[in-house]
mmCIF file of C-alpha atoms in Angstrom:
data_model
loop_
_atom_site.group_PDB
_atom_site.id
_atom_site.type_symbol
_atom_site.label_atom_id
_atom_site.label_comp_id
_atom_site.label_asym_id
_atom_site.label_seq_id
_atom_site.Cartn_x
_atom_site.Cartn_y
_atom_site.Cartn_z
ATOM 1 C CA MET A 10 51.167 105.492 104.065
ATOM 2 C CA SER A 11 52.102 106.176 100.492
ATOM 3 C CA ASP A 12 50.480 109.006 98.586
ATOM 4 C CA SER A 13 48.996 106.472 96.187
ATOM 5 C CA GLN A 14 47.062 104.765 99.006
ATOM 6 C CA ARG A 15 45.493 107.816 100.670
ATOM 7 C CA PHE A 16 42.854 108.306 97.975
ATOM 8 C CA PRO A 17 41.541 104.715 97.887
ATOM 9 C CA VAL A 18 41.502 104.596 101.701
ATOM 10 C CA ALA A 19 39.648 107.931 101.846
ATOM 11 C CA ALA A 20 37.069 106.855 99.252
ATOM 12 C CA HIS A 21 36.543 103.555 101.071
ATOM 13 C CA ALA A 22 36.132 105.279 104.442
ATOM 14 C CA LEU A 23 33.591 107.749 103.041
ATOM 15 C CA ALA A 24 31.650 104.953 101.359
ATOM 16 C CA TYR A 25 31.632 102.992 104.617
ATOM 17 C CA LEU A 26 30.301 106.005 106.551
ATOM 18 C CA ALA A 27 27.559 106.464 103.954
ATOM 19 C CA HIS A 28 26.684 102.765 103.996
ATOM 20 C CA LYS A 29 26.381 102.806 107.787
ATOM 21 C CA GLY A 30 24.319 106.013 107.787
ATOM 22 C CA ALA A 31 26.909 107.909 109.839
ATOM 23 C CA TYR A 32 25.496 111.437 109.521
ATOM 24 C CA GLY A 33 26.009 112.661 113.067
ATOM 25 C CA PRO A 34 27.957 112.052 116.265
ATOM 26 C CA ALA A 35 25.474 109.417 117.423
ATOM 27 C CA GLN A 36 26.305 107.259 114.385
ATOM 28 C CA ALA A 37 30.066 108.009 114.339
ATOM 29 C CA ALA A 38 32.242 105.139 113.168
ATOM 30 C CA PRO A 39 35.413 104.614 115.230
ATOM 31 C CA SER A 40 38.733 104.470 113.408
ATOM 32 C CA ALA A 41 39.176 100.816 114.411
ATOM 33 C CA VAL A 42 35.886 99.925 112.676
ATOM 34 C CA LEU A 43 36.838 101.866 109.537
ATOM 35 C CA ALA A 44 40.291 100.272 109.596
ATOM 36 C CA ALA A 45 38.793 96.772 109.762
ATOM 37 C CA SER A 46 36.705 97.505 106.681
ATOM 38 C CA VAL A 47 39.591 98.784 104.524
ATOM 39 C CA PRO A 48 41.642 96.761 106.006
ATOM 40 C CA THR A 49 44.427 98.915 107.371
ATOM 41 C CA ASN A 50 45.752 100.250 110.641
ATOM 42 C CA PRO A 51 43.557 102.648 112.672
ATOM 43 C CA VAL A 52 46.432 105.161 112.643
ATOM 44 C CA VAL A 53 46.213 105.270 108.845
ATOM 45 C CA ILE A 54 42.475 105.900 109.100
ATOM 46 C CA ARG A 55 42.969 108.687 111.632
ATOM 47 C CA ARG A 56 45.467 110.410 109.337
ATOM 48 C CA VAL A 57 43.099 110.192 106.375
ATOM 49 C CA THR A 58 40.022 111.215 108.350
ATOM 50 C CA ALA A 59 41.899 114.240 109.694
ATOM 51 C CA MET A 60 42.489 115.325 106.087
ATOM 52 C CA LEU A 61 38.856 114.685 105.143
ATOM 53 C CA ALA A 62 37.703 116.687 108.166
ATOM 54 C CA LYS A 63 39.991 119.588 107.253
ATOM 55 C CA ALA A 64 38.370 119.576 103.797
ATOM 56 C CA GLY A 65 34.891 119.727 105.370
ATOM 57 C CA LEU A 66 33.739 116.340 104.106
ATOM 58 C CA ILE A 67 33.431 114.714 107.526
ATOM 59 C CA ALA A 68 33.546 115.589 111.200
ATOM 60 C CA THR A 69 35.473 113.665 113.820
ATOM 61 C CA ARG A 70 35.456 113.319 117.559
ATOM 62 C CA SER A 71 38.333 111.761 119.482
ATOM 63 C CA GLY A 72 38.146 109.596 122.570
ATOM 64 C CA ALA A 73 36.433 106.403 123.633
ATOM 65 C CA SER A 74 33.103 107.429 122.091
ATOM 66 C CA GLY A 75 34.752 109.101 119.130
ATOM 67 C CA GLY A 76 34.657 108.445 115.450
ATOM 68 C CA SER A 77 33.822 110.019 112.108
ATOM 69 C CA TRP A 78 30.617 110.969 110.347
ATOM 70 C CA LEU A 79 29.665 112.565 107.047
ATOM 71 C CA LEU A 80 28.841 116.246 106.793
ATOM 72 C CA ARG A 81 27.356 115.901 103.318
ATOM 73 C CA LYS A 82 25.215 113.396 101.493
ATOM 74 C CA PRO A 83 27.202 110.771 99.574
ATOM 75 C CA GLU A 84 25.667 111.915 96.281
ATOM 76 C CA ASP A 85 27.149 115.368 96.942
ATOM 77 C CA ILE A 86 30.733 114.191 97.490
ATOM 78 C CA ARG A 87 32.648 113.889 94.212
ATOM 79 C CA LEU A 88 35.806 111.829 93.970
ATOM 80 C CA ASP A 89 37.834 114.753 92.629
ATOM 81 C CA GLU A 90 37.089 116.526 95.951
ATOM 82 C CA VAL A 91 38.225 113.452 97.854
ATOM 83 C CA LEU A 92 41.437 113.313 95.840
ATOM 84 C CA ARG A 93 42.192 116.972 96.598
ATOM 85 C CA ALA A 94 41.270 116.525 100.268
ATOM 86 C CA VAL A 95 43.999 113.931 100.774
ATOM 87 C CA ASN A 96 46.521 115.894 98.719
ATOM 88 C CA GLY A 97 46.417 113.248 96.060
ATOM 89 C CA CYS A 98 46.776 113.843 92.395
ATOM 90 C CA ALA A 99 45.991 112.093 89.203
ATOM 91 C CA HIS A 100 49.244 113.531 87.907
ATOM 92 C CA LEU A 101 51.090 110.954 85.847
ATOM 93 C CA GLY A 102 54.469 112.600 86.123
ATOM 94 C CA SER A 103 56.573 114.784 83.904
ATOM 95 C CA PRO A 104 58.965 113.899 81.149
ATOM 96 C CA PRO A 105 62.716 114.171 81.665
ATOM 97 C CA ALA A 106 64.541 116.899 79.830
ATOM 98 C CA GLY A 107 65.701 115.804 76.405
ATOM 99 C CA ALA A 108 69.275 115.856 75.201
ATOM 100 C CA LYS A 109 70.348 119.146 73.624
ATOM 101 C CA GLY A 110 71.113 118.838 69.963
ATOM 102 C CA CYS A 111 69.079 115.661 69.538
ATOM 103 C CA PRO A 112 66.046 116.229 67.289
ATOM 104 C CA VAL A 113 64.038 113.672 69.234
ATOM 105 C CA GLY A 114 65.338 114.746 72.645
ATOM 106 C CA GLU A 115 64.444 118.375 71.999
ATOM 107 C CA HIS A 116 60.953 117.581 70.671
ATOM 108 C CA ILE A 117 59.605 114.601 72.618
ATOM 109 C CA PRO A 118 59.579 116.026 76.180
ATOM 110 C CA ARG A 119 57.219 118.826 75.104
ATOM 111 C CA GLN A 120 54.925 116.369 73.327
ATOM 112 C CA VAL A 121 54.956 113.903 76.224
ATOM 113 C CA ALA A 122 54.138 116.793 78.589
ATOM 114 C CA LYS A 123 51.120 117.619 76.421
ATOM 115 C CA ALA A 124 49.988 113.979 76.476
ATOM 116 C CA LEU A 125 50.379 113.797 80.260
ATOM 117 C CA THR A 126 48.452 117.039 80.711
ATOM 118 C CA ALA A 127 45.627 115.655 78.576
ATOM 119 C CA ALA A 128 45.572 112.416 80.590
ATOM 120 C CA ASP A 129 45.567 114.308 83.906
ATOM 121 C CA ALA A 130 42.670 116.463 82.718
ATOM 122 C CA ALA A 131 40.740 113.367 81.614
ATOM 123 C CA ALA A 132 41.290 111.706 85.007
ATOM 124 C CA ALA A 133 40.153 114.817 86.880
ATOM 125 C CA ASP A 134 37.093 115.084 84.644
ATOM 126 C CA ALA A 135 36.201 111.423 85.219
ATOM 127 C CA LEU A 136 36.562 111.735 89.004
ATOM 128 C CA ASN A 137 34.399 114.856 88.921
ATOM 129 C CA ARG A 138 31.511 112.753 87.588
ATOM 130 C CA ILE A 139 31.748 109.986 90.220
ATOM 131 C CA THR A 140 30.344 110.362 93.727
ATOM 132 C CA ILE A 141 30.600 108.363 96.922
ATOM 133 C CA ALA A 142 27.001 107.269 96.299
ATOM 134 C CA ASP A 143 28.118 105.864 92.940
ATOM 135 C CA LEU A 144 30.696 103.690 94.708
ATOM 136 C CA LEU A 145 27.914 102.098 96.744
ATOM 137 C CA ALA A 146 25.528 101.579 93.827
ATOM 138 C CA ALA A 147 25.405 98.270 92.003
ATOM 139 C CA ASP A 148 25.847 99.695 88.502
ATOM 140 C CA PRO A 149 25.903 103.496 88.444
ATOM 141 C CA ALA A 150 25.916 105.276 85.119
ATOM 142 C CA SER A 151 29.169 107.053 86.048
ATOM 143 C CA LEU A 152 30.950 103.688 86.149
ATOM 144 C CA ALA A 153 29.025 101.854 83.415
ATOM 145 C CA GLY A 154 31.152 99.894 81.024
ATOM 146 C CA ILE A 155 34.353 100.176 83.055
ATOM 147 C CA LYS A 156 36.038 96.807 83.458
ATOM 148 C CA VAL A 157 38.288 96.057 86.425
ATOM 149 C CA PRO A 158 40.782 93.200 86.257
ATOM 150 C CA ALA A 159 39.861 90.313 88.526
#
């Protein structure tokens, strides 16, 4: 699975666990059930849930009666934590080195780096304000006014 897909899969899986009230082993959701909701392969889910468990966001149990469940309330799980848990980043990249002796090439990479740093900080700040509970809400304040292309 690509790095860019781990975060959305992780957020979806956590939201599903919250929606289903999976707060203990008795309510554990199997990887096949989570995978059907995303939709993706159960192996992908197991990889992501292993990362979420390592971060302390969920617990997992393997085997026929296995599955995953939340260790924290959905309103206490921020998306920036989820992003870090799956080794994701909001990092937009870094500019290539400019050409020596070129006034633009020597100046622009530093300025682009500043712009990218500002954008990364803004993304991290935005994710810090959004929780798993917000993803399940109809119109949470943390997502108010944000338009998504159809």
